[in-house]
XYZ file of N, CA and C in Angstrom:
720
model
N 4.621 -11.615 57.717
C 4.400 -11.280 56.321
C 2.931 -11.405 55.935
N 2.263 -12.453 56.472
C 0.852 -12.632 56.149
C 0.021 -11.477 56.695
N 0.377 -10.996 57.942
C -0.351 -9.861 58.529
C -0.145 -8.625 57.677
N 1.086 -8.371 57.251
C 1.354 -7.198 56.415
C 0.639 -7.327 55.071
N 0.593 -8.550 54.559
C -0.093 -8.748 53.297
C -1.567 -8.416 53.377
N -2.200 -8.697 54.525
C -3.617 -8.357 54.686
C -3.812 -6.859 54.875
N -2.810 -6.163 55.434
C -2.949 -4.728 55.691
C -2.680 -3.894 54.430
N -1.762 -4.350 53.613
C -1.415 -3.608 52.396
C -2.246 -4.147 51.243
N -3.019 -3.290 50.627
C -3.897 -3.712 49.537
C -3.130 -4.020 48.252
N -3.877 -4.439 47.292
C -3.285 -4.771 45.991
C -2.803 -3.501 45.289
N -1.636 -3.601 44.668
C -1.064 -2.423 43.996
C -1.971 -1.962 42.859
N -2.180 -0.656 42.781
C -3.014 -0.074 41.728
C -2.129 0.794 40.835
N -2.137 0.538 39.536
C -1.277 1.238 38.605
C -2.074 2.297 37.846
N -1.565 3.509 37.850
C -2.153 4.583 37.056
C -1.738 4.392 35.593
N -2.427 5.082 34.661
C -2.044 4.952 33.250
C -0.579 5.274 32.987
N -0.042 6.283 33.688
C 1.368 6.614 33.501
C 2.268 5.484 33.986
N 1.878 4.835 35.092
C 2.657 3.701 35.584
C 2.658 2.555 34.578
N 1.507 2.318 33.980
C 1.407 1.239 33.001
C 2.279 1.516 31.788
N 2.311 2.781 31.339
C 3.140 3.126 30.185
C 4.618 2.899 30.488
N 5.040 3.285 31.702
C 6.446 3.106 32.079
C 6.797 1.622 32.163
N 5.915 0.820 32.755
C 6.179 -0.607 32.870
C 6.230 -1.281 31.495
N 5.322 -0.855 30.597
C 5.334 -1.430 29.259
C 6.635 -1.107 28.533
N 7.154 0.122 28.753
C 8.418 0.509 28.132
C 9.583 -0.268 28.742
N 9.579 -0.433 30.067
C 10.640 -1.185 30.725
C 10.662 -2.640 30.252
N 9.492 -3.193 30.017
C 9.433 -4.568 29.546
C 10.095 -4.718 28.189
N 10.098 -3.625 27.421
C 10.738 -3.660 26.107
C 12.255 -3.532 26.232
N 12.727 -2.821 27.260
C 14.142 -2.508 27.384
C 14.904 -3.482 28.264
N 14.256 -4.004 29.310
C 14.949 -4.860 30.261
C 15.218 -6.245 29.673
N 16.332 -6.879 30.087
C 16.574 -8.264 29.662
C 15.548 -9.203 30.281
N 15.389 -10.381 29.686
C 14.361 -11.317 30.113
C 14.527 -11.760 31.565
N 15.789 -11.876 32.026
C 15.987 -12.384 33.383
C 15.590 -11.386 34.454
N 15.271 -10.141 34.076
C 14.866 -9.141 35.053
C 13.394 -8.776 34.951
N 12.658 -9.442 34.067
C 11.242 -9.134 33.912
C 10.417 -9.578 35.109
N 10.942 -10.527 35.880
C 10.174 -11.022 37.022
C 9.970 -9.950 38.083
N 10.772 -8.909 38.087
C 10.631 -7.855 39.089
C 9.657 -6.768 38.727
N 8.905 -6.915 37.658
C 7.976 -5.871 37.225
C 6.608 -5.972 37.887
N 6.354 -6.988 38.687
C 5.131 -7.149 39.475
C 3.909 -7.540 38.644
N 4.043 -7.598 37.332
C 2.925 -7.979 36.484
C 3.398 -9.028 35.485
N 2.457 -9.755 34.924
C 2.800 -10.803 33.970
C 2.953 -10.208 32.563
N 3.665 -10.907 31.671
C 3.774 -10.428 30.287
C 2.422 -10.256 29.609
N 1.458 -11.128 29.938
C 0.128 -11.001 29.330
C -0.528 -9.684 29.735
N -0.318 -9.275 30.997
C -0.877 -7.998 31.446
C -0.242 -6.832 30.708
N 1.077 -6.893 30.482
C 1.755 -5.827 29.741
C 1.223 -5.723 28.319
N 1.006 -6.871 27.678
C 0.472 -6.843 26.314
C -0.942 -6.272 26.292
N -1.746 -6.606 27.300
C -3.113 -6.067 27.355
C -3.085 -4.559 27.530
N -2.176 -4.067 28.376
C -2.066 -2.616 28.555
C -1.690 -1.935 27.245
N -0.778 -2.559 26.503
C -0.373 -1.949 25.240
C -1.526 -1.939 24.239
N -2.290 -3.025 24.172
C -3.452 -3.048 23.260
C -4.471 -1.986 23.654
N -4.708 -1.807 24.943
C -5.651 -0.777 25.391
C -5.149 0.611 25.014
N -3.824 0.837 25.138
C -3.268 2.150 24.796
C -3.410 2.424 23.304
N -3.172 1.401 22.472
C -3.323 1.573 21.026
C -4.772 1.854 20.660
N -5.707 1.142 21.321
C -7.124 1.347 21.029
C -7.565 2.765 21.395
N -7.095 3.267 22.545
C -7.454 4.642 22.920
C -6.824 5.667 21.988
N -5.609 5.368 21.517
C -4.899 6.314 20.656
C -5.569 6.463 19.293
N -6.109 5.365 18.749
C -6.645 5.388 17.403
C -8.158 5.213 17.373
N -8.837 5.661 18.409
C -10.293 5.649 18.428
C -10.795 6.988 17.900
N -11.520 6.946 16.810
C -12.022 8.164 16.187
C -13.440 8.447 16.664
N -13.693 9.722 16.868
C -15.017 10.125 17.325
C -15.993 10.118 16.160
N -17.238 10.164 16.495
C -18.257 10.205 15.455
C -19.129 8.974 15.477
N -20.248 9.055 14.814
C -21.183 7.941 14.775
C -20.656 6.826 13.882
N -20.617 5.592 14.367
C -20.099 4.504 13.537
C -21.056 4.154 12.416
N -20.487 3.540 11.387
C -21.312 3.093 10.276
C -21.482 4.148 9.201
N -22.023 3.727 8.102
C -22.199 4.616 6.967
C -23.590 5.241 7.010
N -23.716 6.521 6.675
C -25.040 7.163 6.701
C -25.973 6.539 5.671
N -27.250 6.505 6.000
C -28.234 5.916 5.102
C -28.403 6.784 3.851
N -28.765 6.142 2.772
C -28.927 6.837 1.496
C -30.230 7.633 1.491
N -30.174 8.813 0.912
C -31.342 9.682 0.826
C -32.461 8.945 0.074
N -33.678 8.896 0.623
C -34.789 8.218 -0.084
C -35.022 8.752 -1.481
N -34.775 10.056 -1.683
C -34.963 10.617 -3.025
C -33.964 10.021 -4.013
N -32.742 9.769 -3.548
C -31.730 9.157 -4.415
C -32.109 7.710 -4.718
N -32.620 7.009 -3.699
C -33.069 5.625 -3.906
C -34.168 5.580 -4.963
N -35.131 6.481 -4.853
C -36.235 6.515 -5.822
C -35.717 6.824 -7.222
N -34.701 7.691 -7.317
C -34.139 8.042 -8.622
C -33.431 6.845 -9.248
N -32.693 6.076 -8.427
C -32.001 4.888 -8.941
C -33.000 3.872 -9.470
N -34.050 3.624 -8.709
C -35.068 2.653 -9.115
C -35.766 3.110 -10.390
N -36.078 4.383 -10.480
C -36.769 4.902 -11.666
C -35.903 4.757 -12.912
N -34.619 5.102 -12.810
C -33.728 4.972 -13.966
C -33.613 3.513 -14.408
N -33.562 2.597 -13.433
C -33.442 1.183 -13.775
C -34.716 0.652 -14.428
N -35.888 1.067 -13.938
C -37.145 0.566 -14.471
C -37.454 1.148 -15.850
N -37.073 2.404 -16.077
C -37.371 3.047 -17.343
C -36.307 2.775 -18.408
N -35.163 2.242 -17.994
C -34.068 1.964 -18.937
C -33.526 0.556 -18.637
N -34.245 -0.441 -19.138
C -33.936 -1.822 -18.807
C -32.567 -2.273 -19.297
N -32.025 -1.570 -20.269
C -30.745 -1.974 -20.842
C -29.563 -1.336 -20.114
N -29.830 -0.481 -19.152
C -28.742 0.185 -18.434
C -28.241 -0.707 -17.301
N -26.930 -0.842 -17.204
C -26.321 -1.566 -16.096
C -26.010 -0.639 -14.937
N -25.357 -1.183 -13.898
C -25.074 -0.410 -12.684
C -24.157 0.782 -12.976
N -23.122 0.543 -13.776
C -22.170 1.627 -14.062
C -22.823 2.728 -14.883
N -23.674 2.338 -15.827
C -24.367 3.350 -16.648
C -25.275 4.208 -15.770
N -26.000 3.574 -14.869
C -26.877 4.330 -13.968
C -26.052 5.243 -13.076
N -24.923 4.754 -12.589
C -24.042 5.599 -11.780
C -23.595 6.833 -12.567
N -23.229 6.637 -13.838
C -22.801 7.765 -14.669
C -23.905 8.774 -14.911
N -25.137 8.279 -15.154
C -26.254 9.199 -15.382
C -26.578 9.995 -14.118
N -26.459 9.362 -12.955
C -26.682 10.074 -11.700
C -25.618 11.147 -11.490
N -24.364 10.836 -11.874
C -23.294 11.828 -11.730
C -23.581 13.066 -12.571
N -24.186 12.884 -13.752
C -24.552 14.035 -14.587
C -25.588 14.913 -13.895
N -26.389 14.313 -13.022
C -27.415 15.070 -12.290
C -26.895 15.612 -10.965
N -25.594 15.412 -10.711
C -25.008 15.917 -9.469
C -25.154 14.984 -8.288
N -25.511 13.735 -8.531
C -25.675 12.750 -7.459
C -24.487 11.797 -7.503
N -23.726 11.741 -6.431
C -22.522 10.919 -6.372
C -22.782 9.648 -5.569
N -22.847 8.523 -6.249
C -22.977 7.211 -5.610
C -22.080 6.244 -6.369
N -21.738 5.134 -5.751
C -20.915 4.126 -6.405
C -21.797 3.122 -7.135
N -21.183 2.392 -8.059
C -21.911 1.342 -8.767
C -22.365 0.245 -7.802
N -21.581 0.017 -6.749
C -21.969 -0.969 -5.743
C -23.237 -0.548 -5.013
N -23.355 0.750 -4.717
C -24.559 1.254 -4.063
C -25.772 1.075 -4.973
N -25.599 1.365 -6.256
C -26.689 1.171 -7.216
C -27.119 -0.291 -7.232
N -26.152 -1.191 -7.270
C -26.462 -2.625 -7.280
C -27.231 -3.041 -6.029
N -26.780 -2.565 -4.858
C -27.438 -2.948 -3.604
C -28.869 -2.432 -3.541
N -29.082 -1.194 -4.013
C -30.432 -0.630 -4.008
C -31.347 -1.458 -4.910
N -30.881 -1.784 -6.097
C -31.710 -2.535 -7.040
C -31.955 -3.956 -6.552
N -30.973 -4.554 -5.903
C -31.179 -5.905 -5.372
C -32.256 -5.920 -4.289
N -32.245 -4.890 -3.433
C -33.279 -4.824 -2.391
C -34.663 -4.645 -2.985
N -34.752 -4.031 -4.160
C -36.042 -3.857 -4.835
C -36.363 -5.007 -5.786
N -35.525 -6.036 -5.800
C -35.766 -7.175 -6.662
C -35.406 -6.941 -8.109
N -34.584 -5.939 -8.383
C -34.174 -5.622 -9.744
C -32.726 -6.061 -9.936
N -32.494 -6.979 -10.860
C -31.155 -7.468 -11.114
C -30.423 -6.613 -12.128
N -29.319 -7.129 -12.672
C -28.559 -6.386 -13.695
C -29.332 -6.275 -14.986
N -28.858 -5.429 -15.876
C -29.547 -5.207 -17.144
C -29.643 -6.505 -17.935
N -30.793 -6.706 -18.600
C -31.004 -7.941 -19.345
C -30.036 -8.122 -20.496
N -29.570 -7.014 -21.060
C -28.661 -7.118 -22.200
C -27.203 -7.120 -21.770
N -26.972 -7.132 -20.492
C -25.597 -7.075 -19.999
C -24.924 -8.436 -20.206
N -23.824 -8.430 -20.955
C -23.128 -9.665 -21.264
C -21.698 -9.591 -20.752
N -21.019 -10.742 -20.829
C -19.632 -10.796 -20.401
C -19.499 -11.459 -19.038
N -18.266 -11.758 -18.634
C -18.051 -12.464 -17.363
C -18.333 -11.575 -16.167
N -18.679 -12.221 -15.060
C -18.823 -11.480 -13.805
C -17.441 -11.128 -13.272
N -17.412 -10.326 -12.196
C -16.128 -9.925 -11.624
C -15.366 -11.146 -11.117
N -16.063 -12.068 -10.478
C -15.395 -13.267 -9.991
C -14.856 -14.119 -11.127
N -15.624 -14.247 -12.210
C -15.172 -15.022 -13.369
C -13.966 -14.366 -14.033
N -13.973 -13.036 -14.075
C -12.832 -12.318 -14.654
C -11.572 -12.574 -13.839
N -11.676 -12.502 -12.508
C -10.517 -12.715 -11.659
C -9.970 -14.131 -11.815
N -10.856 -15.111 -11.869
C -10.388 -16.497 -12.001
C -9.728 -16.726 -13.363
N -10.282 -16.130 -14.417
C -9.740 -16.348 -15.758
C -8.405 -15.635 -15.958
N -8.233 -14.478 -15.316
C -7.038 -13.670 -15.513
C -6.110 -13.700 -14.310
N -6.289 -14.654 -13.393
C -5.559 -14.643 -12.115
C -4.057 -14.597 -12.305
N -3.533 -15.330 -13.282
C -2.083 -15.399 -13.450
C -1.481 -14.065 -13.878
N -2.296 -13.158 -14.392
C -1.773 -11.870 -14.844
C -2.202 -10.698 -13.991
N -2.750 -10.953 -12.794
C -3.254 -9.879 -11.933
C -2.359 -9.731 -10.711
N -1.982 -8.508 -10.440
C -1.238 -8.159 -9.230
C -2.107 -7.209 -8.413
N -2.382 -7.548 -7.159
C -3.207 -6.703 -6.284
C -2.310 -6.035 -5.249
N -2.689 -4.854 -4.800
C -1.892 -4.121 -3.818
C -2.789 -3.425 -2.811
N -2.230 -3.194 -1.634
C -2.973 -2.496 -0.581
C -2.010 -2.171 0.554
N -2.512 -1.486 1.578
C -1.755 -1.171 2.787
C -2.362 -1.905 3.974
N -1.523 -2.210 4.977
C -2.028 -2.523 6.304
C -1.167 -1.789 7.318
N -1.643 -1.634 8.541
C -0.963 -0.816 9.543
C -0.477 -1.673 10.707
N 0.598 -1.186 11.338
C 1.165 -1.804 12.531
C 1.380 -0.708 13.555
N 0.909 -0.904 14.780
C 1.088 0.072 15.857
C 2.232 -0.388 16.756
N 3.231 0.472 16.929
C 4.401 0.129 17.723
C 4.115 0.323 19.210
N 5.078 -0.070 20.049
C 4.903 0.075 21.491
C 4.840 1.538 21.901
N 5.417 2.427 21.081
C 5.371 3.867 21.361
C 4.138 4.518 20.738
N 3.146 3.716 20.324
C 1.888 4.206 19.737
C 2.120 4.947 18.433
N 3.162 4.544 17.717
C 3.423 5.117 16.402
C 2.847 4.185 15.348
N 2.106 4.710 14.415
C 1.463 3.896 13.383
C 2.343 3.840 12.142
N 2.666 2.614 11.716
C 3.457 2.385 10.520
C 2.569 1.779 9.433
N 2.835 2.168 8.188
C 2.072 1.694 7.041
C 2.939 0.760 6.213
N 2.392 -0.406 5.913
C 3.118 -1.430 5.155
C 2.444 -1.585 3.795
N 3.218 -1.357 2.729
C 2.714 -1.532 1.366
C 3.102 -2.928 0.879
N 2.138 -3.650 0.337
C 2.432 -4.996 -0.149
C 1.714 -5.234 -1.474
N 2.236 -6.205 -2.207
C 1.637 -6.657 -3.462
C 1.433 -8.163 -3.363
N 0.370 -8.661 -3.977
C 0.092 -10.092 -3.970
C -0.274 -10.536 -5.377
N 0.410 -11.596 -5.848
C 0.089 -12.183 -7.136
C -1.158 -13.054 -6.968
N -2.229 -12.704 -7.648
C -3.504 -13.387 -7.445
C -3.408 -14.856 -7.836
N -2.665 -15.168 -8.889
C -2.587 -16.545 -9.348
C -1.841 -17.456 -8.387
N -0.673 -17.019 -7.912
C 0.167 -17.856 -7.047
C 0.024 -17.523 -5.574
N -0.621 -16.405 -5.236
C -0.754 -15.893 -3.868
C 0.608 -15.505 -3.271
N 1.590 -15.283 -4.101
C 2.895 -14.849 -3.614
C 2.813 -13.391 -3.205
N 3.364 -13.058 -2.029
C 3.249 -11.708 -1.471
C 4.610 -11.030 -1.493
N 4.627 -9.791 -1.929
C 5.823 -8.958 -1.930
C 5.608 -7.820 -0.938
N 6.458 -7.726 0.097
C 6.411 -6.601 1.028
C 7.280 -5.486 0.458
N 6.632 -4.419 -0.016
C 7.354 -3.379 -0.749
C 8.102 -2.421 0.164
N 7.534 -2.057 1.316
C 8.191 -1.098 2.189
C 7.333 -0.742 3.382
N 7.977 -0.112 4.374
C 7.314 0.301 5.607
C 7.680 1.756 5.874
N 6.687 2.573 6.217
C 6.942 3.978 6.506
C 5.843 4.533 7.406
N 6.177 5.620 8.104
C 5.174 6.319 8.894
C 4.496 7.424 8.086
N 5.024 7.728 6.900
C 4.472 8.803 6.077
C 4.367 8.321 4.632
N 3.324 7.581 4.292
C 3.203 7.024 2.940
C 2.683 8.035 1.927
N 3.523 9.004 1.567
C 3.080 10.003 0.596
C 3.289 9.490 -0.829
N 2.892 10.325 -1.799
C 2.938 9.899 -3.184
C 4.341 9.607 -3.686
N 5.323 10.388 -3.243
C 6.706 10.174 -3.686
C 7.216 8.822 -3.205
N 6.943 8.509 -1.931
C 7.418 7.238 -1.373
C 6.748 6.052 -2.066
N 5.443 6.140 -2.274
C 4.715 5.038 -2.895
C 5.197 4.817 -4.328
N 5.439 5.896 -5.058
C 5.938 5.772 -6.430
C 7.294 5.090 -6.470
N 8.183 5.436 -5.523
C 9.504 4.821 -5.488
C 9.419 3.327 -5.191
N 8.482 2.939 -4.326
C 8.328 1.509 -4.036
C 7.858 0.755 -5.278
N 7.016 1.399 -6.079
C 6.574 0.772 -7.328
C 7.759 0.575 -8.270
N 8.659 1.570 -8.359
C 9.843 1.427 -9.211
C 10.733 0.298 -8.710
N 10.927 0.239 -7.388
C 11.777 -0.809 -6.827
C 11.214 -2.197 -7.135
N 9.894 -2.325 -7.031
C 9.271 -3.616 -7.312
C 9.427 -3.977 -8.784
N 9.251 -3.004 -9.658
C 9.324 -3.267 -11.101
C 10.714 -3.731 -11.512
N 11.757 -3.255 -10.845
C 13.123 -3.652 -11.186
C 13.316 -5.154 -10.976
N 12.672 -5.700 -9.942
C 12.858 -7.108 -9.628
C 11.980 -8.056 -10.405
N 11.108 -7.560 -11.275
C 10.217 -8.417 -12.046
C 10.936 -9.045 -13.231
N 10.468 -10.202 -13.587
C 10.896 -10.818 -14.834
C 9.861 -10.498 -15.906
N 10.333 -10.096 -17.070
C 9.416 -9.755 -18.162
C 8.703 -11.014 -18.660
N 7.444 -10.935 -19.060
C 6.611 -9.730 -18.993
C 6.009 -9.534 -17.610
N 5.640 -8.294 -17.295
C 5.019 -7.999 -16.018
C 3.546 -8.371 -16.017
N 2.844 -8.066 -14.953
C 1.415 -8.396 -14.865
C 0.594 -7.609 -15.873
N -0.506 -8.191 -16.315
C -1.391 -7.494 -17.246
C -2.246 -6.462 -16.533
N -2.605 -6.753 -15.258
C -3.490 -5.864 -14.522
C -2.937 -5.614 -13.122
N -3.092 -4.397 -12.647
C -2.814 -4.057 -11.254
C -4.126 -3.652 -10.609
N -4.500 -4.341 -9.542
C -5.771 -4.097 -8.861
C -5.497 -3.348 -7.570
N -6.105 -2.178 -7.400
C -5.922 -1.377 -6.185
C -7.202 -0.646 -5.846
N -7.291 -0.161 -4.587
C -8.461 0.624 -4.209
C -8.215 2.095 -4.527
N -9.104 2.960 -4.068
C -9.023 4.380 -4.409
C -8.351 5.207 -3.319
N -7.506 4.591 -2.533
C -6.775 5.303 -1.490
C -5.947 6.420 -2.114
N -6.002 7.617 -1.503
C -5.275 8.774 -2.039
C -3.766 8.581 -2.000
N -3.291 7.625 -1.216
C -1.836 7.391 -1.159
C -1.312 6.856 -2.484
N -2.162 6.242 -3.292
C -1.745 5.766 -4.612
C -1.817 6.953 -5.579
N -0.691 7.558 -5.839
C -0.645 8.783 -6.642
C -0.650 8.459 -8.137
N -0.728 9.524 -8.934
C -0.687 9.350 -10.385
C 0.657 8.791 -10.820
N 1.741 9.195 -10.142
C 3.062 8.665 -10.467
C 3.154 7.170 -10.232
N 2.490 6.691 -9.182
C 2.454 5.258 -8.885
C 1.819 4.498 -10.040
N 0.674 4.973 -10.527
C -0.007 4.314 -11.642
C 0.838 4.362 -12.905
N 1.539 5.473 -13.117
C 2.308 5.644 -14.346
C 3.464 4.653 -14.434
N 4.039 4.278 -13.291
C 5.122 3.291 -13.296
C 4.643 1.986 -13.934
N 3.414 1.595 -13.638
C 2.886 0.345 -14.179
C 2.402 0.518 -15.618
N 1.798 1.658 -15.912
C 1.288 1.869 -17.276
C 2.423 1.871 -18.293
N 3.568 2.439 -17.940
C 4.690 2.466 -18.874
C 5.202 1.067 -19.193
N 4.876 0.089 -18.347
C 5.280 -1.297 -18.587
C 4.162 -2.120 -19.217
N 3.086 -1.438 -19.638
C 1.994 -2.141 -20.302
C 0.978 -2.754 -19.357
N 1.018 -2.383 -18.082
C 0.072 -2.913 -17.096
C -1.136 -1.992 -16.994
N -2.326 -2.562 -17.055
C -3.556 -1.786 -16.908
C -3.914 -1.677 -15.426
N -4.080 -0.460 -14.931
C -4.420 -0.221 -13.527
C -5.937 -0.213 -13.384
N -6.450 -1.079 -12.532
C -7.892 -1.172 -12.280
C -8.167 -0.686 -10.866
N -8.971 0.351 -10.748
C -9.364 0.854 -9.435
C -10.699 0.232 -9.035
N -10.767 -0.264 -7.819
C -12.002 -0.889 -7.357
C -13.059 0.181 -7.095
N -14.338 -0.189 -7.084
C -15.387 0.789 -6.762
C -15.229 1.334 -5.347
N -15.847 2.461 -5.077
C -15.774 3.096 -3.769
C -16.462 2.220 -2.727
N -15.800 2.046 -1.580
C -16.336 1.272 -0.454
C -16.741 -0.135 -0.888
N -15.876 -0.764 -1.657
C -16.141 -2.132 -2.123
C -14.904 -2.992 -1.880
N -14.598 -3.309 -0.611
C -13.394 -4.101 -0.328
C -13.418 -5.487 -0.955
N -14.611 -6.030 -1.240
C -14.679 -7.360 -1.853
C -14.070 -7.377 -3.247
N -14.033 -6.221 -3.895
C -13.450 -6.165 -5.234
C -11.947 -6.408 -5.195
N -11.325 -6.184 -4.046
C -9.898 -6.473 -3.859
C -9.761 -7.555 -2.786
N -10.547 -8.613 -2.942
C -10.703 -9.601 -1.877
C -9.419 -10.349 -1.558
N -8.556 -10.577 -2.539
C -7.342 -11.351 -2.280
C -6.407 -10.593 -1.345
N -6.247 -9.286 -1.575
C -5.405 -8.491 -0.680
C -6.063 -8.336 0.695
N -7.367 -8.089 0.708
C -8.067 -7.912 1.978
C -8.020 -9.184 2.822
N -8.154 -10.344 2.190
C -8.140 -11.595 2.931
C -6.755 -11.858 3.511
N -5.705 -11.509 2.772
C -4.353 -11.737 3.291
C -4.102 -10.867 4.518
N -4.603 -9.640 4.513
C -4.442 -8.770 5.681
C -5.290 -9.265 6.839
N -6.415 -9.947 6.527
C -7.386 -10.392 7.532
C -8.027 -9.186 8.231
């Protein structure tokens, strides 16, 4: 046996072999897994590699840099209009055909040493969240990749004050009709009064019907700024 072991090299598995073994590991009973020639850790690694290859998008990573002309325009508007805040500057740029978020305006001005408008009053975003935590409900999606490389979307809600999480539903096709129905199902289980605010991002899966379910119950829907995950930090942190 030792001589044969030296003559026969180590088994080499092609990608198709790995896929079949990973599937068998899912179907076979535990007492027969020892005959698969590989350890469970190896099977899990193969599955992670398959998921990574399946959902790897082409293109240059990262966000494109902002046009210097737009940067100069933001700085000029801020310097010439000291009473304008980030949102006001964003709105004035939109009138000129320049589309940027309020967060981008803030970051540009911070790099130039320009803070918020001197006349800007009221609580910060963090202070608002802490003061209104008991009446805020945040929502978002996270994804799960199955062994068959199928991507499932999980919709959840989290009460900011208590950190209680509601798993609303799971689907492979989170269209507007499905998302709206999950909002209705969640609303049925609430005890009156409902939350004062619903915090969500600008994902297209959140349709107008979804927002209307909450508005009819007196809940104000707050959409976070574009590319600003920190604005929905409680949901993002729970997803990790």
